[in-house]
Each structure stands twice: as C-alpha cells, then as structure tokens.
Amino acid sequence: MDKLRIKGGHRLEGQVRISGAKNSALPAMAASLLTPDEVVLENIPLVNDIFTTRRLVRELGVAVEFEPDHSARLKAEKILSHEAPYDLVKTMRASVLVLGPLLARTGYARVSLPGGCAIGARPINLHIKGFEKLGATVRTEHGYVEAAAARLRGSEILFDKITVTGTENVMMAAALADGRSVLQNAACEPEVVDLAEMLNKMGAKVEGAGTPTITIEGVRELKGTTHRIIPDRIEAGTFLATGAITNGELELIDCNPSHLSSVTEKLRETGVNIEITGLGRMKVRGSEDLRAADVVTKEYPGFATDMQAQYMALMTQAAGTSVITEDIFENRFMHASELMRMGANIRIDGARAIVTGKTRLSGATVIASDLRASASLVVAALVADGITVVDRVYHLDRGYEKIEEKLRSLGAQIERLK
Ligand code: EPU
C-alpha cells in the first residue's frame, strides 16, 4: 500500500490547476447509460473513483475510451448487464448512481446495497423511495436492491432529507419517465446543476436545478452530447487550506470561485486573504496570525462537509477555540484522533469538535480513514515539524489527481513511498 512522506515547514507558492469535479464526473458517466448515442465528457479527473466507474459501466456494456486530454468517450449502444456487483459497490458507494439510468432505459436494475462506511451509515432509502414514487417495484434481497418498472411515470417526490446522489439518481430516472416529475427538497449542489445541464443537452427537460424544486418533463429518448465537467470545488478548497496553513501564496487556476463562497467567507473570517484574480482564478495568501472561527457543515450553499476535515487541520494553527459542528454525517471525525497524535488539541463532543490552537504539530505516522480525512492529514503535515507518513493513500487517490505532484510543484517536500 502506498504511503506519502511529507516533510513539513515549507511555505507553498505558485500556481496550481484544479481538476474536474469527481462528484460531477461520476453521475455524468452514469448518465451515459441513458442513451445509445456517444457521450463525450471533457475535464474528467483521472482519479481512482473514475477508474472504478469506468470498470462498472464497461461491465454494463458501455464502450469507454479515455483520451490523454482528460476527455472520455462513452457509448452505451446496448446494455449488456443490469447489475452493479458487490465488489465494485463496496469500493465505491457512488456505484449506486447507475440504478436510476438503468431502470429508466431498460426497466430493470440490480445494484448491491452499499453498506456503511467510515463516515456514517449512509443509507439509500431516499433513492429507493424516489424510484417507487416513479412507479418502480423495488425489492431488497440477498444484499441487493432490485428495481423494475415496465415504464416509469412522472410523480411528485418530496425528499425527507437533502441527498446529493439521491437527487441525481431520481433526476436521471425521471428524465425518461412518462410525464412530469417534481422533486421537492432537492439538493442544490453545483454537481446537481452540472448533471441537469448535461441531461438538457441530451434532450431532457429539466428546470430548477440549483433550487430545492426541480421539475422534469419526461421525454421518450435522449441523445448524445459533449459536456465539460465543472471544476472540483473540494480540491480547490483543499488547496486554499494548504495555502492558508503554510502562510503561502497560491493561485488556483481553472476553478469556479462562485462555488466556494462559504469556504472563502469562512477562511477570510480566520484572517486568510482570498482574492478573485480573473476568470476561473483565485489567489490565497496565508497569515501567521490565524484566528479561530466556528463552523457548521451544511448542504450547499452552506459549508461543505467535504471541507470539514481540512478546515479542522487549519484550525489547529489558529489562535483560540473553534467549534466545528458536523451536521451531515454522523461519524466524520476520524481524522481528529490522528491530528491529536500529531499534537493537536481537539475534544470531540457528539457532533462537535472543539479545537484549541495554536498548537505545534509534530510529524508522525498517521492513518487515513477516508478521502477527506486523508486530505486533512496532508494539510496538517505541511506545517508539522519533521516527517509525517500518511498511510493508506488509496483513500486520497480516489479523489485527488496527482496530489503529490501538484504539491511538489508548489514547493512542498512530499514523496510517494510504494
Ligand atoms: N441519506 C439518507 N438516506 C438516503 C441518502 C442519504 O438518510 O437515501 C443521508 C446520509 O446518510 C447523510 C445525508 O443524507 O447523512 C446526506 O447524504 P447524501 O446522500 O447527500 O450524500 P451522498 O450523495 O452519498 C455526496 C458526495 C459526498 C458528500 C455528500 C454530502 C458524491 C459521489 N458523493 O454523497 O462526497 O460528502 O454528498 O455533500 O457526490 C467525498 O467526495 O469525499 C464525498 C464523501
């Protein structure tokens, strides 16, 4: 298993290009199942979750080719299998995103039920309820969800709780249903908007994405398209945190600052300087005198749960006490104990982490428990005294493209140990 070896204490400087959003590319690849025509996706991030999805859609019958320029061609002329097997779903929960498209295109899908994961139980009951509302019969047996419907019918669906992939899954299914669907309490994340835009280019009639009410007028068929994936706002936020914590000066290129408002507002509150420097560009300048600031994770446009761990690393270097409340997932503080092993002063009290800074961090061998937890350990390692070895880097490789190369180009001392 690969590890990262990081020698802390270097100020990061320079420009870094932000990759395409993993969480947009995943549903976009699943959406290619909705049409027999070719779909071209540009700005695909070359990360392991995308390679897992490539394997999955290939098994379902999609011809997929990745080009060196980060584009992918997908053609689902015929669906050859209706099943997302356990061995793929267990490595990547987002595999469940093929359920909606398969059901809508072929009338049947069988997907292994994802279990809990390091950050919480993460059920898919709301996806299932949405498909049932669209007229599907859904059974759960032998660890698999099976959904069937001769033809889906448009319906009014009220999500009890906001779910990102649930909204995406049901939106893809409703795009090929008979009649109109209205999704209430839908997720407003930019990735949902990106998917809606792609579906509309394929001939779907989706309105209201980015608001809590999405209306979808079902169509008989969808056609191919070319679509460019939006920039990864969480990768961008992670680089803002690295610039801030190392008291560095970084310019992010090919990002979308408007998707990062809650993160930039919060970082400014802590004394970090952030400026928009042009179209798709922003600059972060750290500070030696960071101030503590509380945060509560919320659905978009609130502060993303996917930035909570990196923010916690930053707050270990801020003067004062910050209360970080995790409001989306029930168990997303696994990084706290590893940060404490590096010298951080953190107390967990239910859904709140109370971080008192500024503490000196010292390099240690730490273990990553999930993607964003790994990112927070890398952020912390950049200012720790001495050497930090981050184990289980495969978590990081699921969602960050060439992270060590990008950090090294900014002046970090980081190497991958095979
Ligand atoms: N939930 C339910 N029932 C459902 C679905 C969700 O109770 O049927 C609950 C979850 O347990 C959680 C909350 O609703 O407490 C929100 O979960 P959501 O469904 O929105 O999460 P997700 O769609 O599974 C996506 C991202 C995550 C990100 C969350 C929250 C993708 C592929 N994944 O997951 O990204 O943390 O939204 O913003 O889009 C990551 O990239 O590291 C990552 C974990």
Short mmCIF file of C-alpha atoms and ligand atoms in Angstrom, two decimals:
data_model
loop_
_atom_site.label_atom_id
_atom_site.label_comp_id
_atom_site.label_asym_id
_atom_site.label_seq_id
_atom_site.Cartn_x
_atom_site.Cartn_y
_atom_site.Cartn_z
CA MET A 1 0.00 0.00 0.00
CA ASP A 2 1.35 3.41 -0.97
CA LYS A 3 2.20 6.00 1.64
CA LEU A 4 3.03 9.68 1.43
CA ARG A 5 6.10 11.03 3.18
CA ILE A 6 5.88 14.73 3.88
CA LYS A 7 8.48 16.99 5.44
CA GLY A 8 6.68 19.95 6.91
CA GLY A 9 7.67 23.58 7.27
CA HIS A 10 7.75 24.77 3.69
CA ARG A 11 5.78 27.76 2.52
CA LEU A 12 3.76 26.89 -0.61
CA GLU A 13 3.92 29.28 -3.54
CA GLY A 14 2.89 29.25 -7.18
CA GLN A 15 0.03 28.28 -9.44
CA VAL A 16 -1.98 25.10 -9.35
CA ARG A 17 -4.56 23.84 -11.84
CA ILE A 18 -7.76 22.46 -10.39
CA SER A 19 -9.06 19.23 -11.95
CA GLY A 20 -12.63 18.42 -12.96
CA ALA A 21 -15.05 17.56 -10.17
CA LYS A 22 -15.06 13.90 -9.22
CA ASN A 23 -18.58 14.20 -7.85
CA SER A 24 -19.81 15.65 -11.14
CA ALA A 25 -17.95 13.21 -13.36
CA LEU A 26 -19.39 10.19 -11.51
CA PRO A 27 -23.08 10.93 -12.26
CA ALA A 28 -22.13 12.18 -15.75
CA MET A 29 -20.59 8.80 -16.57
CA ALA A 30 -23.70 7.06 -15.19
CA ALA A 31 -25.88 9.34 -17.35
CA SER A 32 -24.19 7.96 -20.47
CA LEU A 33 -26.31 4.82 -19.84
CA LEU A 34 -29.42 6.81 -20.73
CA THR A 35 -28.68 6.96 -24.45
CA PRO A 36 -27.40 4.60 -27.17
CA ASP A 37 -25.51 7.57 -28.68
CA GLU A 38 -21.98 8.66 -27.88
CA VAL A 39 -21.42 10.97 -24.94
CA VAL A 40 -18.15 12.90 -24.71
CA LEU A 41 -17.13 14.17 -21.30
CA GLU A 42 -14.33 16.72 -21.02
CA ASN A 43 -12.29 17.68 -17.97
CA ILE A 44 -12.60 14.23 -16.39
CA PRO A 45 -10.37 13.97 -13.29
CA LEU A 46 -8.05 10.97 -13.53
CA VAL A 47 -8.72 9.59 -10.06
CA ASN A 48 -9.47 6.10 -8.83
CA ASP A 49 -13.21 6.55 -8.33
CA ILE A 50 -13.44 7.46 -12.00
CA PHE A 51 -11.48 4.34 -12.97
CA THR A 52 -13.84 2.26 -10.81
CA THR A 53 -16.81 3.81 -12.59
CA ARG A 54 -15.18 3.09 -15.92
CA ARG A 55 -14.95 -0.59 -14.92
CA LEU A 56 -18.55 -0.56 -13.76
CA VAL A 57 -20.08 0.99 -16.89
CA ARG A 58 -17.93 -1.27 -19.08
CA GLU A 59 -19.43 -4.27 -17.31
CA LEU A 60 -22.86 -2.88 -18.11
CA GLY A 61 -21.99 -2.70 -21.81
CA VAL A 62 -20.71 0.84 -22.29
CA ALA A 63 -17.78 1.25 -24.67
CA VAL A 64 -15.47 3.70 -22.87
CA GLU A 65 -12.30 5.32 -24.03
CA PHE A 66 -10.26 7.82 -22.08
CA GLU A 67 -8.10 10.25 -24.04
CA PRO A 68 -4.86 11.79 -22.71
CA ASP A 69 -6.50 15.24 -22.73
CA HIS A 70 -8.84 14.25 -19.86
CA SER A 71 -11.80 13.59 -22.11
CA ALA A 72 -13.76 10.36 -22.19
CA ARG A 73 -15.96 8.88 -24.89
CA LEU A 74 -18.79 6.66 -23.71
CA LYS A 75 -21.26 4.78 -25.87
CA ALA A 76 -23.95 2.57 -24.38
CA GLU A 77 -25.33 1.25 -27.65
CA LYS A 78 -26.64 -1.85 -25.90
CA ILE A 79 -27.00 -2.60 -22.22
CA LEU A 80 -25.39 -6.00 -21.64
CA SER A 81 -25.85 -6.33 -17.89
CA HIS A 82 -28.21 -4.80 -15.37
CA GLU A 83 -26.14 -5.37 -12.31
CA ALA A 84 -23.67 -3.37 -10.23
CA PRO A 85 -21.91 -6.15 -8.32
CA TYR A 86 -20.83 -6.12 -4.69
CA ASP A 87 -17.08 -5.98 -5.39
CA LEU A 88 -17.46 -2.63 -7.16
CA VAL A 89 -20.11 -1.09 -4.90
CA LYS A 90 -18.13 -1.94 -1.79
CA THR A 91 -15.16 0.05 -3.05
CA MET A 92 -17.31 2.95 -4.21
CA ARG A 93 -20.76 3.81 -2.93
CA ALA A 94 -21.42 6.14 -5.87
CA SER A 95 -21.88 2.97 -7.99
CA VAL A 96 -25.49 3.27 -6.87
CA LEU A 97 -25.79 6.10 -9.44
CA VAL A 98 -26.30 3.53 -12.21
CA LEU A 99 -29.59 2.43 -10.65
CA GLY A 100 -31.69 5.33 -11.98
CA PRO A 101 -30.31 5.32 -15.55
CA LEU A 102 -30.50 1.51 -15.92
CA LEU A 103 -34.03 1.40 -14.59
CA ALA A 104 -35.18 4.21 -16.86
CA ARG A 105 -33.51 2.89 -20.01
CA THR A 106 -34.20 -0.85 -19.63
CA GLY A 107 -36.89 -1.22 -16.95
CA TYR A 108 -34.69 -3.25 -14.62
CA ALA A 109 -31.62 -2.78 -12.43
CA ARG A 110 -29.93 -4.74 -9.69
CA VAL A 111 -27.37 -2.98 -7.54
CA SER A 112 -25.56 -4.25 -4.47
CA LEU A 113 -26.67 -2.35 -1.38
CA PRO A 114 -23.81 -0.18 -0.18
CA GLY A 115 -23.02 -0.85 3.45
CA GLY A 116 -21.99 1.78 5.97
CA CYS A 117 -18.64 3.44 5.52
CA ALA A 118 -16.05 5.27 7.58
CA ILE A 119 -18.15 8.43 7.73
CA GLY A 120 -21.55 7.00 8.65
CA ALA A 121 -24.37 4.58 7.88
CA ARG A 122 -25.22 6.28 4.57
CA PRO A 123 -28.46 4.50 3.63
CA ILE A 124 -30.07 4.81 0.16
CA ASN A 125 -33.68 4.67 1.36
CA LEU A 126 -34.43 8.05 -0.22
CA HIS A 127 -33.20 6.91 -3.65
CA ILE A 128 -35.47 3.85 -3.34
CA LYS A 129 -38.45 5.89 -2.22
CA GLY A 130 -37.99 8.16 -5.24
CA PHE A 131 -37.95 5.22 -7.67
CA GLU A 132 -41.07 3.79 -6.01
CA LYS A 133 -42.80 7.12 -6.46
CA LEU A 134 -41.93 6.89 -10.16
CA GLY A 135 -43.80 3.59 -10.26
CA ALA A 136 -40.95 1.10 -9.86
CA THR A 137 -41.24 -2.01 -7.74
CA VAL A 138 -38.19 -2.14 -5.52
CA ARG A 139 -37.13 -5.20 -3.54
CA THR A 140 -34.14 -5.66 -1.30
CA GLU A 141 -32.87 -9.22 -1.18
CA HIS A 142 -29.58 -11.00 -0.61
CA GLY A 143 -27.83 -7.66 -0.15
CA TYR A 144 -29.04 -6.30 -3.48
CA VAL A 145 -31.62 -3.70 -4.44
CA GLU A 146 -33.70 -4.75 -7.41
CA ALA A 147 -35.85 -2.19 -9.15
CA ALA A 148 -38.25 -2.92 -12.01
CA ALA A 149 -40.80 -0.93 -13.97
CA ALA A 150 -42.22 -1.51 -17.44
CA ARG A 151 -42.33 2.28 -17.79
CA LEU A 152 -41.64 4.94 -15.17
CA ARG A 153 -44.35 7.53 -14.55
CA GLY A 154 -43.64 11.11 -13.56
CA SER A 155 -44.54 11.92 -9.99
CA GLU A 156 -44.15 14.40 -7.15
CA ILE A 157 -41.25 13.37 -4.91
CA LEU A 158 -40.53 15.05 -1.62
CA PHE A 159 -37.12 14.10 -0.19
CA ASP A 160 -37.37 13.81 3.62
CA LYS A 161 -33.74 14.83 3.80
CA ILE A 162 -31.49 16.52 1.26
CA THR A 163 -29.44 13.96 -0.63
CA VAL A 164 -26.99 14.76 -3.43
CA THR A 165 -26.71 11.41 -5.21
CA GLY A 166 -30.37 10.65 -4.36
CA THR A 167 -31.43 13.81 -6.23
CA GLU A 168 -29.13 12.90 -9.14
CA ASN A 169 -30.31 9.30 -9.35
CA VAL A 170 -34.01 10.17 -9.32
CA MET A 171 -33.47 13.08 -11.73
CA MET A 172 -31.82 10.73 -14.27
CA ALA A 173 -34.67 8.22 -13.94
CA ALA A 174 -37.36 10.92 -14.24
CA ALA A 175 -35.73 12.27 -17.41
CA LEU A 176 -37.03 9.21 -19.30
CA ALA A 177 -40.32 8.77 -17.39
CA ASP A 178 -43.78 9.40 -18.84
CA GLY A 179 -44.99 12.85 -17.80
CA ARG A 180 -43.85 15.41 -15.31
CA SER A 181 -41.92 14.88 -12.07
CA VAL A 182 -41.41 17.47 -9.39
CA LEU A 183 -38.56 16.91 -6.94
CA GLN A 184 -39.04 18.82 -3.69
CA ASN A 185 -36.31 19.45 -1.12
CA ALA A 186 -33.79 18.56 -3.84
CA ALA A 187 -30.06 19.04 -3.32
CA CYS A 188 -28.78 22.39 -4.71
CA GLU A 189 -25.12 21.36 -5.11
CA PRO A 190 -23.27 22.59 -8.24
CA GLU A 191 -22.79 18.93 -9.22
CA VAL A 192 -26.59 18.53 -9.43
CA VAL A 193 -26.77 21.61 -11.66
CA ASP A 194 -23.96 20.26 -13.84
CA LEU A 195 -25.81 16.98 -14.32
CA ALA A 196 -29.06 18.79 -15.16
CA GLU A 197 -27.22 20.86 -17.78
CA MET A 198 -25.75 17.73 -19.32
CA LEU A 199 -29.15 16.00 -19.36
CA ASN A 200 -30.72 19.03 -21.04
CA LYS A 201 -28.05 18.93 -23.74
CA MET A 202 -29.04 15.28 -24.24
CA GLY A 203 -32.63 16.39 -24.88
CA ALA A 204 -34.06 16.17 -21.35
CA LYS A 205 -36.35 18.85 -19.96
CA VAL A 206 -35.06 19.66 -16.50
CA GLU A 207 -35.82 23.00 -14.87
CA GLY A 208 -34.96 24.44 -11.48
CA ALA A 209 -31.72 22.55 -10.76
CA GLY A 210 -29.78 24.54 -8.15
CA THR A 211 -33.02 25.30 -6.28
CA PRO A 212 -34.92 22.98 -3.92
CA THR A 213 -37.62 22.35 -6.56
CA ILE A 214 -36.63 20.58 -9.76
CA THR A 215 -39.21 19.96 -12.46
CA ILE A 216 -38.57 17.28 -15.05
CA GLU A 217 -40.76 16.76 -18.08
CA GLY A 218 -40.03 13.19 -19.15
CA VAL A 219 -39.02 12.53 -22.78
CA ARG A 220 -39.12 9.28 -24.83
CA GLU A 221 -35.41 9.21 -25.57
CA LEU A 222 -32.16 11.03 -25.01
CA LYS A 223 -29.33 11.65 -27.45
CA GLY A 224 -25.56 12.02 -27.23
CA THR A 225 -23.74 15.20 -26.29
CA THR A 226 -20.40 16.74 -25.39
CA HIS A 227 -20.19 18.08 -21.89
CA ARG A 228 -17.42 19.72 -19.87
CA ILE A 229 -17.29 18.76 -16.19
CA ILE A 230 -17.18 21.68 -13.73
CA PRO A 231 -14.05 22.29 -11.64
CA ASP A 232 -13.68 20.38 -8.38
CA ARG A 233 -14.67 22.80 -5.63
CA ILE A 234 -13.41 20.47 -2.89
CA GLU A 235 -9.98 20.05 -4.48
CA ALA A 236 -9.90 23.86 -4.82
CA GLY A 237 -10.93 24.29 -1.17
CA THR A 238 -8.23 21.84 -0.11
CA PHE A 239 -5.59 23.92 -1.92
CA LEU A 240 -6.96 27.07 -0.27
CA ALA A 241 -6.37 25.33 3.06
CA THR A 242 -2.80 24.37 2.12
CA GLY A 243 -2.01 27.94 1.06
CA ALA A 244 -3.53 29.25 4.27
CA ILE A 245 -1.84 26.83 6.67
CA THR A 246 1.66 27.22 5.19
CA ASN A 247 1.35 31.01 5.19
CA GLY A 248 1.89 30.66 1.47
CA GLU A 249 0.67 32.37 -1.64
CA LEU A 250 -1.12 30.25 -4.22
CA GLU A 251 -3.09 30.99 -7.33
CA LEU A 252 -5.73 28.45 -8.25
CA ILE A 253 -6.39 28.17 -11.97
CA ASP A 254 -9.44 26.65 -13.71
CA CYS A 255 -11.57 26.78 -10.58
CA ASN A 256 -15.01 28.27 -10.04
CA PRO A 257 -14.81 30.78 -7.15
CA SER A 258 -18.60 31.15 -7.03
CA HIS A 259 -18.91 27.52 -5.91
CA LEU A 260 -16.58 28.22 -2.98
CA SER A 261 -18.30 31.18 -1.34
CA SER A 262 -18.96 29.60 2.06
CA VAL A 263 -15.38 28.32 2.26
CA THR A 264 -13.80 31.61 1.22
CA GLU A 265 -16.05 33.57 3.62
CA LYS A 266 -15.02 31.30 6.49
CA LEU A 267 -11.33 31.44 5.64
CA ARG A 268 -11.48 35.24 5.45
CA GLU A 269 -13.02 35.26 8.92
CA THR A 270 -9.92 33.43 10.16
CA GLY A 271 -7.59 36.04 8.65
CA VAL A 272 -6.76 34.37 5.35
CA ASN A 273 -6.64 36.66 2.33
CA ILE A 274 -8.51 35.43 -0.74
CA GLU A 275 -8.98 37.35 -3.97
CA ILE A 276 -10.59 36.53 -7.30
CA THR A 277 -7.81 37.24 -9.81
CA GLY A 278 -9.63 36.58 -13.08
CA LEU A 279 -11.99 34.23 -14.81
CA GLY A 280 -11.70 30.87 -13.02
CA ARG A 281 -8.80 32.10 -10.91
CA MET A 282 -8.36 32.92 -7.27
CA LYS A 283 -5.43 33.69 -5.04
CA VAL A 284 -4.95 32.70 -1.41
CA ARG A 285 -2.45 34.32 0.94
CA GLY A 286 -2.00 32.76 4.37
CA SER A 287 -1.30 34.52 7.62
CA GLU A 288 0.85 33.84 10.65
CA ASP A 289 -1.95 35.14 12.84
CA LEU A 290 -4.87 32.91 12.04
CA ARG A 291 -7.93 33.35 14.26
CA ALA A 292 -10.29 30.59 15.37
CA ALA A 293 -13.80 30.59 13.86
CA ASP A 294 -16.72 28.21 14.40
CA VAL A 295 -18.29 26.40 11.51
CA VAL A 296 -21.29 24.13 10.93
CA THR A 297 -21.36 21.88 7.88
CA LYS A 298 -24.49 22.25 5.78
CA GLU A 299 -25.82 21.34 2.39
CA TYR A 300 -24.87 23.72 -0.44
CA PRO A 301 -24.60 26.70 -0.35
CA GLY A 302 -23.55 26.05 3.25
CA PHE A 303 -20.06 24.97 4.33
CA ALA A 304 -19.40 21.56 2.69
CA THR A 305 -18.92 18.51 4.90
CA ASP A 306 -16.22 17.54 2.38
CA MET A 307 -14.15 20.55 3.62
CA GLN A 308 -14.66 19.94 7.34
CA ALA A 309 -11.57 17.79 7.90
CA GLN A 310 -9.22 20.17 6.05
CA TYR A 311 -10.70 23.11 8.00
CA MET A 312 -10.08 21.25 11.25
CA ALA A 313 -6.39 20.87 10.32
CA LEU A 314 -6.25 24.61 9.65
CA MET A 315 -7.91 25.49 12.96
CA THR A 316 -5.15 23.66 14.89
CA GLN A 317 -2.99 26.60 13.74
CA ALA A 318 -5.45 29.38 14.68
CA ALA A 319 -5.36 31.24 17.98
CA GLY A 320 -8.39 30.48 20.14
CA THR A 321 -11.13 27.89 20.24
CA SER A 322 -13.16 26.87 17.21
CA VAL A 323 -16.23 24.69 17.41
CA ILE A 324 -16.69 22.58 14.29
CA THR A 325 -20.14 21.01 14.04
CA GLU A 326 -20.71 18.15 11.60
CA ASP A 327 -24.34 18.30 10.58
CA ILE A 328 -24.41 15.99 7.54
CA PHE A 329 -22.72 12.73 8.55
CA GLU A 330 -22.84 11.12 11.99
CA ASN A 331 -19.29 9.85 12.15
CA ARG A 332 -16.99 12.14 10.27
CA PHE A 333 -14.34 13.00 12.86
CA MET A 334 -11.98 10.07 12.34
CA HIS A 335 -9.19 12.47 11.35
CA ALA A 336 -9.41 14.23 14.74
CA SER A 337 -7.66 11.42 16.63
CA GLU A 338 -4.88 11.32 14.02
CA LEU A 339 -4.48 15.11 14.22
CA MET A 340 -4.28 14.72 18.00
CA ARG A 341 -1.48 12.19 17.55
CA MET A 342 0.35 14.99 15.72
CA GLY A 343 -0.14 17.28 18.72
CA ALA A 344 -3.48 18.97 18.01
CA ASN A 345 -5.71 19.90 20.92
CA ILE A 346 -9.16 18.62 19.92
CA ARG A 347 -12.08 17.43 22.02
CA ILE A 348 -14.99 15.58 20.44
CA ASP A 349 -18.39 16.14 21.95
CA GLY A 350 -21.02 14.34 19.87
CA ALA A 351 -21.35 16.14 16.55
CA ARG A 352 -18.98 18.90 17.68
CA ALA A 353 -15.21 19.03 17.58
CA ILE A 354 -13.69 21.68 19.81
CA VAL A 355 -10.28 22.69 18.51
CA THR A 356 -7.99 24.86 20.60
CA GLY A 357 -5.00 26.46 18.93
CA LYS A 358 -2.46 27.33 18.09
CA THR A 359 -0.60 24.09 18.75
CA ARG A 360 2.73 22.94 17.43
CA LEU A 361 2.22 19.87 15.25
CA SER A 362 4.91 17.25 15.02
CA GLY A 363 5.31 14.72 12.25
CA ALA A 364 4.07 11.19 12.93
CA THR A 365 2.86 8.14 11.08
CA VAL A 366 -0.88 8.60 10.61
CA ILE A 367 -3.61 6.57 9.01
CA ALA A 368 -6.25 7.97 6.73
CA SER A 369 -9.79 6.67 7.18
CA ASP A 370 -11.49 8.28 4.17
CA LEU A 371 -10.81 10.63 1.32
CA ARG A 372 -11.20 13.99 3.05
CA ALA A 373 -9.66 12.75 6.30
CA SER A 374 -6.54 11.91 4.28
CA ALA A 375 -6.57 15.38 2.79
CA SER A 376 -6.68 16.94 6.25
CA LEU A 377 -3.67 14.90 7.37
CA VAL A 378 -1.72 16.09 4.32
CA VAL A 379 -2.71 19.70 5.09
CA ALA A 380 -1.54 19.28 8.71
CA ALA A 381 1.69 17.52 7.67
CA LEU A 382 2.68 20.55 5.59
CA VAL A 383 3.22 22.58 8.80
CA ALA A 384 4.25 19.80 11.17
CA ASP A 385 7.79 19.63 12.49
CA GLY A 386 9.72 16.84 10.83
CA ILE A 387 8.37 13.96 8.82
CA THR A 388 4.79 12.76 8.56
CA VAL A 389 3.96 9.49 6.85
CA VAL A 390 0.35 9.27 5.71
CA ASP A 391 -0.64 5.64 5.35
CA ARG A 392 -3.47 4.22 3.19
CA VAL A 393 -3.05 6.80 0.47
CA TYR A 394 -5.51 4.86 -1.67
CA HIS A 395 -8.23 6.91 0.00
CA LEU A 396 -6.61 10.09 -1.29
CA ASP A 397 -6.10 8.62 -4.75
CA ARG A 398 -9.85 8.08 -5.03
CA GLY A 399 -10.46 11.79 -5.38
CA TYR A 400 -7.29 13.88 -5.78
CA GLU A 401 -5.47 13.79 -9.09
CA LYS A 402 -1.67 13.71 -8.76
CA ILE A 403 -1.80 15.38 -5.38
CA GLU A 404 1.88 14.91 -4.60
CA GLU A 405 2.96 16.28 -7.99
CA LYS A 406 0.75 19.33 -7.56
CA LEU A 407 2.01 19.97 -4.02
CA ARG A 408 5.64 19.39 -5.01
CA SER A 409 5.34 21.95 -7.82
CA LEU A 410 4.28 24.45 -5.13
CA GLY A 411 7.36 23.77 -3.01
CA ALA A 412 6.18 21.01 -0.68
CA GLN A 413 8.60 18.25 0.22
CA ILE A 414 6.45 15.24 -0.47
CA GLU A 415 7.12 11.84 -1.94
CA ARG A 416 5.17 8.68 -2.53
CA LEU A 417 6.53 5.52 -0.94
CA LYS A 418 5.47 2.48 -2.90
N1 EPU B 1 -29.18 9.95 3.48
C1 EPU B 1 -30.21 9.18 3.92
N2 EPU B 1 -30.87 8.40 3.00
C2 EPU B 1 -30.54 8.39 1.68
C3 EPU B 1 -29.50 9.21 1.25
C4 EPU B 1 -28.83 9.98 2.17
O1 EPU B 1 -30.55 9.14 5.10
O2 EPU B 1 -31.19 7.66 0.91
C5 EPU B 1 -28.44 10.79 4.45
C6 EPU B 1 -26.96 10.41 4.56
O3 EPU B 1 -26.76 9.34 5.43
C7 EPU B 1 -26.34 11.70 5.03
C8 EPU B 1 -27.18 12.76 4.31
O4 EPU B 1 -28.40 12.13 3.96
O5 EPU B 1 -26.48 11.85 6.41
C9 EPU B 1 -26.56 13.37 3.08
O6 EPU B 1 -26.07 12.35 2.24
P1 EPU B 1 -26.03 12.47 0.66
O7 EPU B 1 -26.96 11.46 0.08
O8 EPU B 1 -26.22 13.87 0.24
O9 EPU B 1 -24.55 12.02 0.35
P2 EPU B 1 -24.09 11.26 -0.95
O10 EPU B 1 -24.93 11.68 -2.08
O11 EPU B 1 -23.96 9.81 -0.66
C10 EPU B 1 -22.41 13.06 -1.82
C11 EPU B 1 -20.95 13.11 -2.14
C12 EPU B 1 -20.15 13.05 -0.86
C13 EPU B 1 -20.55 14.22 0.03
C14 EPU B 1 -22.06 14.20 0.28
C15 EPU B 1 -22.57 15.37 1.07
C16 EPU B 1 -20.89 12.08 -4.33
C17 EPU B 1 -20.49 10.93 -5.17
N3 EPU B 1 -20.62 11.99 -3.03
O12 EPU B 1 -22.63 11.82 -1.16
O13 EPU B 1 -18.78 13.18 -1.22
O14 EPU B 1 -19.89 14.15 1.27
O15 EPU B 1 -22.76 14.16 -0.98
O16 EPU B 1 -22.27 16.56 0.41
O17 EPU B 1 -21.40 13.06 -4.83
C18 EPU B 1 -16.45 12.87 -1.00
O18 EPU B 1 -16.31 13.32 -2.15
O19 EPU B 1 -15.47 12.71 -0.22
C19 EPU B 1 -17.79 12.54 -0.51
C20 EPU B 1 -17.98 11.73 0.53
#
